[in-house]
Coordinates of C-alpha atoms in Angstrom, one line a residue:
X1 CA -6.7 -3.6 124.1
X2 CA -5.8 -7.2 124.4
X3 CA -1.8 -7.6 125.2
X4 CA -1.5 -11.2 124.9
X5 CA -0.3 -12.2 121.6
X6 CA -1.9 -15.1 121.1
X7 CA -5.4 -14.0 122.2
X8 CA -4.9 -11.0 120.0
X9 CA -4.1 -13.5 117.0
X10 CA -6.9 -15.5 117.9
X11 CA -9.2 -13.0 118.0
X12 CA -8.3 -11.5 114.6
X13 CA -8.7 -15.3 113.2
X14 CA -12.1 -15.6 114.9
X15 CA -13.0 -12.3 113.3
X16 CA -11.3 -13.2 109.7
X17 CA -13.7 -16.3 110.1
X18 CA -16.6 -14.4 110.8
X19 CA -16.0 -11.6 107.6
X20 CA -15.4 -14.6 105.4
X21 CA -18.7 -16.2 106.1
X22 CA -20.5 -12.7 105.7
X23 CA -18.6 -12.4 102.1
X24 CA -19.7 -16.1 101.4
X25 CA -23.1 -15.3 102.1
X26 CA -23.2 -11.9 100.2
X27 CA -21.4 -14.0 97.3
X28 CA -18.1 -11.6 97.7
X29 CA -14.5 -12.5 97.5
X30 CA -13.0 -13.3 101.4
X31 CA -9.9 -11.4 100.5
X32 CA -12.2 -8.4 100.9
X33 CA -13.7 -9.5 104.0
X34 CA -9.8 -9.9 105.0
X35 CA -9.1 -6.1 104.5
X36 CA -11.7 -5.3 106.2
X37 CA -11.0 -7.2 109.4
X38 CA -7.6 -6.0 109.4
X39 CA -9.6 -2.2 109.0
X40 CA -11.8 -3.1 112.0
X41 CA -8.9 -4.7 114.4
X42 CA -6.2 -2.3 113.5
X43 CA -5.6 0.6 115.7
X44 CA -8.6 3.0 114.3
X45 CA -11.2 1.0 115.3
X46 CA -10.7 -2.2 117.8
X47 CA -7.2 -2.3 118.3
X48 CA -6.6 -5.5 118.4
X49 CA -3.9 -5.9 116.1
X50 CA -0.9 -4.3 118.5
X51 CA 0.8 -7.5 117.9
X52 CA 2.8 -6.2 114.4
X53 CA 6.1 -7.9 114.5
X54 CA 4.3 -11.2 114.9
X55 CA 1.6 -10.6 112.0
X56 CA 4.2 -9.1 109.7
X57 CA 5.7 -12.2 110.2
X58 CA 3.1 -14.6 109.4
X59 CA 2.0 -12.2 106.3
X60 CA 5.7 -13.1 105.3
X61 CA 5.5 -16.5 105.3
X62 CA 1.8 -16.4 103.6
X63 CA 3.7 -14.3 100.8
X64 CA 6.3 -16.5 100.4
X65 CA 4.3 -19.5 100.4
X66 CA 2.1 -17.3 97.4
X67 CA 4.5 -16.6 95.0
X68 CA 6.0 -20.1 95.8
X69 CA 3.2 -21.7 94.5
X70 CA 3.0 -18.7 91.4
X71 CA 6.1 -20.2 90.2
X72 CA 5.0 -23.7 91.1
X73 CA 2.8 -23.4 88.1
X74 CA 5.5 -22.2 85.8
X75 CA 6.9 -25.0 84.1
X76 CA 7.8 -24.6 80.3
X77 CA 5.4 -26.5 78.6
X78 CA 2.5 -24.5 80.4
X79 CA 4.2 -20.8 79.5
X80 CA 4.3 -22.6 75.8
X81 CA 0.7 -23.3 75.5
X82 CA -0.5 -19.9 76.7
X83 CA -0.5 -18.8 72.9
X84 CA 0.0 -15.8 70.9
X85 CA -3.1 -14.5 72.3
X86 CA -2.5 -14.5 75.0
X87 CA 1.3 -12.9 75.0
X88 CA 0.2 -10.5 73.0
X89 CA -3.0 -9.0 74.6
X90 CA -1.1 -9.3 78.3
X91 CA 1.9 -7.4 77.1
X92 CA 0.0 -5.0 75.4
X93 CA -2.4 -4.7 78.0
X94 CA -0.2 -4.5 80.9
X95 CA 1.9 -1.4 78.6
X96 CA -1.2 0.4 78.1
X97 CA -2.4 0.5 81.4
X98 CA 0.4 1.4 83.0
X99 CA 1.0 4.3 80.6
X100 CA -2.7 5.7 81.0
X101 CA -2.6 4.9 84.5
X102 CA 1.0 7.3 85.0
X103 CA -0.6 9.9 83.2
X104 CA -4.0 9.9 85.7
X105 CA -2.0 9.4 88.6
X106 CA -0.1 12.6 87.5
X107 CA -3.0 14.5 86.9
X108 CA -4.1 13.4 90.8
X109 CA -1.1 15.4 92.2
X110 CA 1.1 12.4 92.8
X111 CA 5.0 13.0 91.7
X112 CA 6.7 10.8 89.2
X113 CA 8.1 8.1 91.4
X114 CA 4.8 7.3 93.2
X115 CA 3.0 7.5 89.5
X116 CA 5.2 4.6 88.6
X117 CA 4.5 2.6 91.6
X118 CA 0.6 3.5 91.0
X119 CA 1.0 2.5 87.2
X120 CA 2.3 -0.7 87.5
X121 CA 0.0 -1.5 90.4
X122 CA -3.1 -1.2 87.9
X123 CA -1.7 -3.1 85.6
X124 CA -2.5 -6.9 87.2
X125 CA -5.5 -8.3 87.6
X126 CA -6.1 -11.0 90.7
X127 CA -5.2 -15.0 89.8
X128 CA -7.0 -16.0 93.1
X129 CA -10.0 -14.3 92.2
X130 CA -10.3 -14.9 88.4
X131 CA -9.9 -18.5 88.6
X132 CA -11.9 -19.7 91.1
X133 CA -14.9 -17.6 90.1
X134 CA -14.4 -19.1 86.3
X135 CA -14.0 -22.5 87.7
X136 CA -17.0 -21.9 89.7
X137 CA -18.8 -21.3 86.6
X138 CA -17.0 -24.0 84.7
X139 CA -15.8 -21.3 82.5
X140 CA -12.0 -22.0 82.6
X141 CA -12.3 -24.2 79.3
X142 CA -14.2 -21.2 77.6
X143 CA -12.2 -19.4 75.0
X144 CA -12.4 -16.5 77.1
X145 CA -11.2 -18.4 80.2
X146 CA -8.2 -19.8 78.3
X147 CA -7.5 -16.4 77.4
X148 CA -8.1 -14.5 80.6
X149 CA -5.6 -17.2 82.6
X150 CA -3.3 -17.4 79.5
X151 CA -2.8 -13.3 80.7
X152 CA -2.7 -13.4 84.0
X153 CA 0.4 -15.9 83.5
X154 CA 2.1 -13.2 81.6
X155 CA 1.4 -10.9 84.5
X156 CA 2.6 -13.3 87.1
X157 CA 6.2 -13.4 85.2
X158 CA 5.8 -9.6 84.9
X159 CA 5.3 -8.5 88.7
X160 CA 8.4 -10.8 89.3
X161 CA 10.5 -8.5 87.4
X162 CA 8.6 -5.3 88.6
X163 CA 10.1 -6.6 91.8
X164 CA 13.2 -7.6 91.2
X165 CA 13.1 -4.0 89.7
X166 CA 12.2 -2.2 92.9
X167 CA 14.8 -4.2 95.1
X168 CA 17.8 -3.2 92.5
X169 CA 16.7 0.9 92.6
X170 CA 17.3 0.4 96.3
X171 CA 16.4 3.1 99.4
X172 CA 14.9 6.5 98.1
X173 CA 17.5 9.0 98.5
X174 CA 20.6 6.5 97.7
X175 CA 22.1 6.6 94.7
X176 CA 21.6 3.4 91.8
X177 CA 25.3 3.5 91.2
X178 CA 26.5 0.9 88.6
X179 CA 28.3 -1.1 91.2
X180 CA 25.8 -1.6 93.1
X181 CA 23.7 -2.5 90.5
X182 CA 26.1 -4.8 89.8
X183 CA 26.3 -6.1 92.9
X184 CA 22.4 -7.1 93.1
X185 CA 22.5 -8.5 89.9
X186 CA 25.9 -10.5 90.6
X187 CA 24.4 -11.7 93.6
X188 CA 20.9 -12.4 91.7
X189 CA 23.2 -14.7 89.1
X190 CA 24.9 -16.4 91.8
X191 CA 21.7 -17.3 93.8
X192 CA 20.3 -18.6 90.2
X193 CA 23.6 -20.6 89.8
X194 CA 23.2 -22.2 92.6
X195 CA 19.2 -23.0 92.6
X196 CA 19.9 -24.4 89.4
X197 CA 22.7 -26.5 89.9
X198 CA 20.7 -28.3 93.4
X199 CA 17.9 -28.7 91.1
X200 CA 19.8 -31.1 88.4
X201 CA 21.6 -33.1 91.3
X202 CA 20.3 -32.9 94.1
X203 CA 16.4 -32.8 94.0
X204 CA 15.1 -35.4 91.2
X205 CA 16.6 -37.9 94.2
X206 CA 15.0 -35.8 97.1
X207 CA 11.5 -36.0 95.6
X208 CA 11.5 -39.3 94.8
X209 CA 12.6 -40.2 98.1
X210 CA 9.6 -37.6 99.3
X211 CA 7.4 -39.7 96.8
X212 CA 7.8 -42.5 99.5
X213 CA 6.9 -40.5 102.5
X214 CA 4.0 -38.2 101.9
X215 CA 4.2 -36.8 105.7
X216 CA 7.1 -35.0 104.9
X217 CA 5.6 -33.4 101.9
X218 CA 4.3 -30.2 102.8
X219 CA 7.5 -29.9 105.3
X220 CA 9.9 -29.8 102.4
X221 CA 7.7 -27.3 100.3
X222 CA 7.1 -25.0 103.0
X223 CA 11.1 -25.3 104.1
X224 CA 12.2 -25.2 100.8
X225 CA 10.4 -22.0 99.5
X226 CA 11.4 -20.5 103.1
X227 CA 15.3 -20.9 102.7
X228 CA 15.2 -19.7 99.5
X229 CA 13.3 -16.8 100.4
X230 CA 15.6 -15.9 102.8
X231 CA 18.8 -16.7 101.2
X232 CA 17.5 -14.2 98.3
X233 CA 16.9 -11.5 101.4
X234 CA 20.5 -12.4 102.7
X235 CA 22.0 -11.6 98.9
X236 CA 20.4 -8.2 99.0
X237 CA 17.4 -9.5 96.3
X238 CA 13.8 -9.9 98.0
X239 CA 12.6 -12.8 100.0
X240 CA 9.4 -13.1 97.5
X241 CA 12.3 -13.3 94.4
X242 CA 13.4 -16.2 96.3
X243 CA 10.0 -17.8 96.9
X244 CA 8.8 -17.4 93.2
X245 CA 12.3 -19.0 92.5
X246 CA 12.0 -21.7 94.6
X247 CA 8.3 -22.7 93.2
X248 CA 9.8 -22.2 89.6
X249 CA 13.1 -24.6 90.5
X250 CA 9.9 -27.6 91.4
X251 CA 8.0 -26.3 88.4
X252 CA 9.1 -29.0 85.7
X253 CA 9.1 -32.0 88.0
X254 CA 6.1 -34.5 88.1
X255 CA 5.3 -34.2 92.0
X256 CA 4.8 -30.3 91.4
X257 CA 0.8 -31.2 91.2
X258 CA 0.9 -32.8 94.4
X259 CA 2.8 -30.5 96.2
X260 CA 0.9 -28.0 95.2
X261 CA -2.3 -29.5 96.3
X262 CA -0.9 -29.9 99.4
X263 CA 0.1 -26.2 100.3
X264 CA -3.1 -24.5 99.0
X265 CA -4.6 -24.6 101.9
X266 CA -1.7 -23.4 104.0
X267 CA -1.1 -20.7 101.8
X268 CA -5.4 -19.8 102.2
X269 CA -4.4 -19.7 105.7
X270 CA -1.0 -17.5 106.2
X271 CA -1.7 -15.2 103.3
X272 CA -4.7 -13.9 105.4
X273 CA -2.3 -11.9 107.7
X274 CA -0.6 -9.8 104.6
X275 CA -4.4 -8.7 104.1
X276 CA -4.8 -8.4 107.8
X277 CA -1.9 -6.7 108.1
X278 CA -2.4 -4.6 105.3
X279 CA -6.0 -3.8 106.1
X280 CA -4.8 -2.6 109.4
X281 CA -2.7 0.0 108.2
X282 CA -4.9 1.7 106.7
X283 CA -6.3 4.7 108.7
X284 CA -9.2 6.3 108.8
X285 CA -8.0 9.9 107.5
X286 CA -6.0 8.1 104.8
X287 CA -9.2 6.5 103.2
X288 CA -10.8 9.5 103.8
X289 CA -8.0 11.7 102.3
X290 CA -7.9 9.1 99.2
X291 CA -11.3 8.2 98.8
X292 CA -12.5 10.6 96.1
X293 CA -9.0 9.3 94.5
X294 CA -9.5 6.2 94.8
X295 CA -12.8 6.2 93.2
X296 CA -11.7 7.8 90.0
X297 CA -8.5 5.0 89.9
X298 CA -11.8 2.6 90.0
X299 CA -13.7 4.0 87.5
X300 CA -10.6 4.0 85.1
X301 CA -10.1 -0.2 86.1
X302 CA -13.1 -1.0 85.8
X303 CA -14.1 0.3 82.5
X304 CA -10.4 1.1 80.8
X305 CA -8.9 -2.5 80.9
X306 CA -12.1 -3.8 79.4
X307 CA -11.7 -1.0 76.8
X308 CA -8.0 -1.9 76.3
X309 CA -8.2 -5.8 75.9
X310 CA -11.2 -4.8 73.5
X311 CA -8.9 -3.1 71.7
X312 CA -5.6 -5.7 71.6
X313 CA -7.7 -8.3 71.1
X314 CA -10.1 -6.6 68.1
X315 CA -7.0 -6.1 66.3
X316 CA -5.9 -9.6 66.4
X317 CA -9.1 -10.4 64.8
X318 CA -11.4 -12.0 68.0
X319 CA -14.9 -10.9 68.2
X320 CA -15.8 -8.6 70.3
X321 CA -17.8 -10.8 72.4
X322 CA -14.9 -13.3 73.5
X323 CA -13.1 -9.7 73.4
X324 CA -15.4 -8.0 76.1
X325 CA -15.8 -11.1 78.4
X326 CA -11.8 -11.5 79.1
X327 CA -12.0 -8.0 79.7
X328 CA -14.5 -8.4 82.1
X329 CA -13.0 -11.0 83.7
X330 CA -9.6 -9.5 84.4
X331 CA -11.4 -5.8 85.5
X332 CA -9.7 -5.5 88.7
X333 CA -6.4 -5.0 90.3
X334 CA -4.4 -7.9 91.9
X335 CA -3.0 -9.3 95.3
X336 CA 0.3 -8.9 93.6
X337 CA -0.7 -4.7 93.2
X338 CA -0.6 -5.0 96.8
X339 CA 1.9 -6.7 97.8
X340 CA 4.0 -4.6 95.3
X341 CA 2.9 -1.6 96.8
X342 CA 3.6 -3.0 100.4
X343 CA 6.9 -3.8 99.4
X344 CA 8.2 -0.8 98.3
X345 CA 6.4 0.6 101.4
X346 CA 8.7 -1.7 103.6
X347 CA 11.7 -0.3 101.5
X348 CA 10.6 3.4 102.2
X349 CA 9.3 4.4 99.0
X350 CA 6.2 4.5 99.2
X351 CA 4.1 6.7 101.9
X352 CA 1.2 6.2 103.6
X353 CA -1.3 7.7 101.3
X354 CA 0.1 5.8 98.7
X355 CA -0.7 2.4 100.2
X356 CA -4.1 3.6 101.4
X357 CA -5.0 4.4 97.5
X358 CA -4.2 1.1 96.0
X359 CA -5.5 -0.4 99.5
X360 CA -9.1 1.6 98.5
X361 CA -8.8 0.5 95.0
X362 CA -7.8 -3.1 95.5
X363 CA -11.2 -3.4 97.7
X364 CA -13.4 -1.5 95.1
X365 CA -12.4 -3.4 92.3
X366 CA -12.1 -6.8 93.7
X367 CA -15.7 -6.3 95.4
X368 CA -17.4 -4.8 91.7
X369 CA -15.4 -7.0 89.3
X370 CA -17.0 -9.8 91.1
X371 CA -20.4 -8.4 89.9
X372 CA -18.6 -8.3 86.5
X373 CA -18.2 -11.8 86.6
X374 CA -21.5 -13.0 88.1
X375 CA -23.5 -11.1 85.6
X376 CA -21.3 -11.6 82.2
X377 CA -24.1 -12.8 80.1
X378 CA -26.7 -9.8 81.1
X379 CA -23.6 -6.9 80.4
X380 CA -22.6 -8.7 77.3
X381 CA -27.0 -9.0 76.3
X382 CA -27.1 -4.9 77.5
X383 CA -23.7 -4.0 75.5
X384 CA -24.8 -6.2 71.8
X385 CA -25.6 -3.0 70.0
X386 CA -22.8 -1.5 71.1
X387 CA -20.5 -4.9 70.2
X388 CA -21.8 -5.4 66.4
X389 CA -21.3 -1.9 65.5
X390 CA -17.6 -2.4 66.7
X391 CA -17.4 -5.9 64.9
X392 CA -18.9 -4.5 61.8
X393 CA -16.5 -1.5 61.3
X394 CA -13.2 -3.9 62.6
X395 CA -14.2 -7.1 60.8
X396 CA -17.2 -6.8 58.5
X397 CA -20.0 -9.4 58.8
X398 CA -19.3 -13.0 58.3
X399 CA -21.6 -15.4 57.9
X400 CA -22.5 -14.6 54.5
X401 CA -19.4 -16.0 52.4
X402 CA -20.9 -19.7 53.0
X403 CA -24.4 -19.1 53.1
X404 CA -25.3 -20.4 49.7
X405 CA -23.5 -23.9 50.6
X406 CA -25.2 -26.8 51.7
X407 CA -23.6 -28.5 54.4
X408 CA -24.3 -32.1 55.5
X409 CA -23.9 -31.3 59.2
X410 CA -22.7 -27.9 60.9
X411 CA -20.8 -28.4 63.9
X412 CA -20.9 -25.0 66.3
X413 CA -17.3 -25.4 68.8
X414 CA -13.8 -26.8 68.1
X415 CA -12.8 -27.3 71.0
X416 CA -11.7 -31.1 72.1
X417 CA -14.7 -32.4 71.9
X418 CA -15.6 -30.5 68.6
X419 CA -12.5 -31.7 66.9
X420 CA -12.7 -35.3 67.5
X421 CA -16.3 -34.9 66.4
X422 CA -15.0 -33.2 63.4
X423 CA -12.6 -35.7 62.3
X424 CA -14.8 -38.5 63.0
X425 CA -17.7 -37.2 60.0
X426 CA -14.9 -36.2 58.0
X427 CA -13.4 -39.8 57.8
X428 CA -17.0 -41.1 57.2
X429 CA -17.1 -38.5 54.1
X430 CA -19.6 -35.8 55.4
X431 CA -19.2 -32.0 53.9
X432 CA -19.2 -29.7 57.0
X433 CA -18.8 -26.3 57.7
X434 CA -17.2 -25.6 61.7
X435 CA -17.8 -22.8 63.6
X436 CA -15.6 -21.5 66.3
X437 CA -14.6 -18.0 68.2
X438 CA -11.3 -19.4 68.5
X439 CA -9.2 -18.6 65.1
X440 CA -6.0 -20.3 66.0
X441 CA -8.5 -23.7 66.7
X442 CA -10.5 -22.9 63.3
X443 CA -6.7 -23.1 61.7
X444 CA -6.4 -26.5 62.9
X445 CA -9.7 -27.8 61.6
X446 CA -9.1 -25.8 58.5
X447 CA -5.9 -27.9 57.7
X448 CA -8.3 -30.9 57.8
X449 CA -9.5 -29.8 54.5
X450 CA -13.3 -28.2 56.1
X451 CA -14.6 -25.5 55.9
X452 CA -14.7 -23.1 59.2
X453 CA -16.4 -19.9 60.0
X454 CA -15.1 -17.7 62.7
X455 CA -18.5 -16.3 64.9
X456 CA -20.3 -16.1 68.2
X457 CA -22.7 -18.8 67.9
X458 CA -24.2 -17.2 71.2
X459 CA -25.5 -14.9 69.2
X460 CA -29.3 -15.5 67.7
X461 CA -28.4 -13.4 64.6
X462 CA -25.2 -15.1 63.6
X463 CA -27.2 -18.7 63.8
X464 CA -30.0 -17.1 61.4
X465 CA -27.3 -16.0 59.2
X466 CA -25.8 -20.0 59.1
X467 CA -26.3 -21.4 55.8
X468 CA -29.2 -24.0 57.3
X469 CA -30.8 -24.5 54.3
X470 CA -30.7 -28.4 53.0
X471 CA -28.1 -28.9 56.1
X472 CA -28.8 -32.0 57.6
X473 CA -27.6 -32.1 61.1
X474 CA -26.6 -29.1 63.6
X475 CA -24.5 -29.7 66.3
X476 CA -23.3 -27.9 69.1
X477 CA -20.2 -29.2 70.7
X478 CA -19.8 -26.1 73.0
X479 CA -19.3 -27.0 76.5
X480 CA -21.8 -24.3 78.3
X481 CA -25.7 -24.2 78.8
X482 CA -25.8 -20.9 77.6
X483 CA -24.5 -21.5 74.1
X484 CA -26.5 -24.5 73.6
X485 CA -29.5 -22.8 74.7
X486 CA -29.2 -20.0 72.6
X487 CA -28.7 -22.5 69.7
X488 CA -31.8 -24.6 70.0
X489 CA -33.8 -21.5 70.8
X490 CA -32.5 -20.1 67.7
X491 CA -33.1 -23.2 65.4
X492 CA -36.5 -23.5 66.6
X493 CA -37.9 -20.1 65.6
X494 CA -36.1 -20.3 62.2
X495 CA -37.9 -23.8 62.1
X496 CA -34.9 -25.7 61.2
X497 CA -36.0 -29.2 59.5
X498 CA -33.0 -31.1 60.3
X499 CA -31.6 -32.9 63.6
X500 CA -30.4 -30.9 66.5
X501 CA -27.1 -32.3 68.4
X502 CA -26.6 -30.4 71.9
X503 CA -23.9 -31.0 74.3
X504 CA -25.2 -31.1 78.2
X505 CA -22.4 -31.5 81.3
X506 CA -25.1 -32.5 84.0
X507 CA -27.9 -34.5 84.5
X508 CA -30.7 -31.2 84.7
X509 CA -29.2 -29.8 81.6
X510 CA -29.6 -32.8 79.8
X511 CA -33.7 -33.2 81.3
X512 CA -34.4 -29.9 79.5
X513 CA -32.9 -30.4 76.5
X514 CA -34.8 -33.9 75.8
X515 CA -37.9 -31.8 76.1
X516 CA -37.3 -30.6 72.5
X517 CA -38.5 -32.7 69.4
X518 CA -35.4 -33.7 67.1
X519 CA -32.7 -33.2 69.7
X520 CA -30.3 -35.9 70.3
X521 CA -28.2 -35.0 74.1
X522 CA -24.7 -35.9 74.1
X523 CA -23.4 -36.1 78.0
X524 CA -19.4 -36.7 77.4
X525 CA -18.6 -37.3 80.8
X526 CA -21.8 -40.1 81.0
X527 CA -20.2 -41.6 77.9
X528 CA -16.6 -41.4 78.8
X529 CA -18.0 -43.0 82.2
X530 CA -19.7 -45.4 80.8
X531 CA -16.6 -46.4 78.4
X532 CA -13.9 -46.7 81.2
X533 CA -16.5 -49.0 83.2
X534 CA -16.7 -51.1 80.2
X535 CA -13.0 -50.9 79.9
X536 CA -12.4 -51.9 83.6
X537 CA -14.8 -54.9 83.6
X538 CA -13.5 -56.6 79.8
X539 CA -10.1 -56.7 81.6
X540 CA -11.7 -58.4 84.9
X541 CA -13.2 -60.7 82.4
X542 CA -10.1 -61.0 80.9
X543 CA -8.1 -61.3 84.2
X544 CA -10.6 -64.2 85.6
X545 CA -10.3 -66.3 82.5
X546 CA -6.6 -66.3 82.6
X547 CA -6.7 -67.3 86.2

């Protein structure tokens, strides 16, 4: 066993670098290859992780610095635009999954208070993961996407208060008497009294001297979310109360972009020891003991929030498409299950086996979900039948109340690019029908005066029920290949006699779709490009004439 602290840190971090470029390589999330280091250098295996007040330490810091930058993101006008949607489907998922998962962690064996733990655990899904393997895909601008971040905001504000709920029910065995209740939530007030009041006087004039000395930067966020942190700690609330606090106090000013940037990458790095840390807890005759557990807790993630975001959303009227892939996308549990479940393991009520299951299932789902995400488009081609018998019986059909209209042009997306499209043929006079996923964005358009149509253009059977005949013009404003794809594809075997208008983001996109006869390519960020150039060199014209 290595005894030196620093080797024995250095070696883990040599070994966390190693399982994150095996996970890169086998396209898997590095917060699993963190686990898994922490497995293999904890005391079952290498032992190399002896060093636990100085790891717990750093996993501290890479917490804090986590839900500093969770409420970083926070700032009103963001938690407005996340839409009913949204709101609605996260609330009602995060209340359905915690109440099927405290019934199944019942019928495991597990008593009430660790059922509750292991509900609300299940309930989030991982922001790390989620959004960068959308943004990967460029999929964050997808109506899906929107949604899918839109809920995990709702469950960042809700694992706050899951916490600040576990700190004020205290040690197991103590009583939750009202005055100290009281006493937490006094001190709670207090400690927001104060944040609030530095914040209006004291750090609009901080920043923007900060503004003028970038070096210092990253010092203030990190010492800022640290001191708050610990002043929470000191007031009897939790240090990652504090954090979140101290990211939410920034969260309305205009260098909260920049400072974020800035402690991303610290945060990548310190966060790995909770993982480590956690990882290296776990035994081998825990996961053993919870394995078969564990497995049936994956099972129920994996398909059950699908199934229940199916559900909230169907019933707001979203197809079951756009349904199904947020679903997906939000099909595992979070690095805020686990640091939940670690802090109530710090505070004593949680046991061992406990935070081995959630340990087990975090790994599972993270690993499989990723799969999920990868692989979207063949799930969503293998469930179709499945998905229009569930659209038929919940919505009917759709694309037959205009199919006996002619339209001048039919534009497929109304998005931001769809709508300025969209306003621009309406002010030149032209009758158009919109089509859209989106029914809140197919509200807008409506109030335009034009008509809209709410379906999955993705779909081959939706586009052959489009009123196409004597329509002049087609065009697809969506922002993904696969859409655009289907759409030509579509038009082409139905031989469509107009013009075809496709949307392409990159150069190869763009070479393919050229290949077709009648298809005009629309690159937006070419054009936009091409305008601020032109932009930039009429005011050097402008500038050398005047000199």
């Amino acid at each position: 066993m290595v005894d030196d602290t620093f080797l024995q840190i250095g070696a883990v971090l040599g070994l966390a670098l190693v399982g994150g470029l095996l996970a890169k390589l086998l396209r898997q999330p590095v917060i699993v290859a963190y686990i898994v280091v922490g497995v293999l250098g904890g005391p079952a295996f290498l032992g190399l992780v002896s060093a636990e007040d100085e790891i717990k330490l750093l996993a501290k810091l890479g917490i804090a610095i986590l839900l500093f930058l969770v409420g970083l993101k926070l700032d009103i006008h963001l938690i407005r635009a996340i839409g009913p949607v949204a709101l609605i489907t996260g609330a009602g998922q995060v209340l359905l999954t915690a109440g099927l998962g405290y019934l199944l962690a019942l019928g495991l064996g597990w008593d009430s208070s660790s059922a509750v733990y292991i509900a609300v655990a299940l309930t989030f899904s991982s922001t790390i993961i989620v959004v960068k393997l959308l943004g990967d895909r460029r999929e964050l601008d997808q109506l899906h996407g929107r949604i899918a971040v839109g809920i995990l905001i709702v469950q960042d504000i809700l694992v706050v208060i899951a916490m600040l709920a576990i700190v004020t029910v205290g040690q197991p065995g103590e009583q939750a008497l009202a005055s100290e209740i009281a006493w937490t939530l006094g001190g709670g007030l207090l400690f927001l009294a104060a944040v609030a009041m530095v914040s209006r006087f004291v750090l609009p004039r901080l920043l923007e001297w900060m503004a003028k000395n970038q070096e210092l930067t990253l010092v203030f966020g990190v010492s800022w979310a640290v001191m708050l942190a610990a002043a929470s700690s000191w007031l009897g609330l939790s240090m990652e109360i504090g954090a979140f606090v101290a990211g939410v106090a920034l969260a309305s000013t205009p260098y909260r972009e920049s400072l974020g940037a800035r402690m991303i990458s610290l945060r990548d790095i310190m966060i790995l020891f909770f993982f480590i840390e956690l990882g290296s807890s776990l035994t081998l005759d825990g996961a053993i003991s919870q394995l078969f557990p564990a497995l049936i807790v994956t099972v129920f993630i994996l398909i059950g929030k699908p199934i229940i975001v199916l559900g909230v959303m169907l019933a707001q009227g979203y197809r079951a498409t756009v349904a199904l892939r947020t679903g997906l996308t939000i099909a595992q549990i979070s690095e805020f299950s686990l640091i939940l479940v670690a802090l109530g393991y710090s505070l004593g009520q949680v046991n061992d086996d406990l935070l081995s299951l959630i340990t087990l299932v975090a790994i599972f789902t993270i690993t499989i979900s990723t799969y999920f995400i990868t692989y979207q488009e063949r799930l969503i081609a293998m469930l179709s039948p499945l998905t229009r018998v569930i659209e038929r019986r919940f919505q009917g059909s759709g694309a037959e109340q205009n199919a006996s209209h002619p339209y001048d042009a039919i534009v497929i997306g109304a998005g931001r690019l769809g709508s300025d499209i969209v306003r621009g043929l309406r002010d030149e006079g032209s009758d158009l029908l919109v089509v859209d996923l989106d029914p809140r964005a197919l509200k807008t358009i409506g109030a335009y005066g034009v008509d809209t149509l709410y379906g999955d253009a993705s779909d081959p059977d939706f586009i052959k029920a489009l009123p196409l005949h004597e329509t002049r013009t087609v065009v697809c404003a969506a922002p993904d290949r696969t859409t655009n794809m289907v759409v030509l594809e579509a038009l082409q075997r139905l031989e469509f006699g107009g013009s075809i208008c496709l949307t392409a983001l990159d150069a190869r996109t763009a070479e393919t779709f050229e290949g077709y006869r009648h298809v005009t390519v629309v690159r937006p960020f070419k054009m936009a490009a091409h305008s601020i150039v032109d932009g930039v060199k009429a005011q050097m014209k402008t500038d050398d004439d005047n000199a």
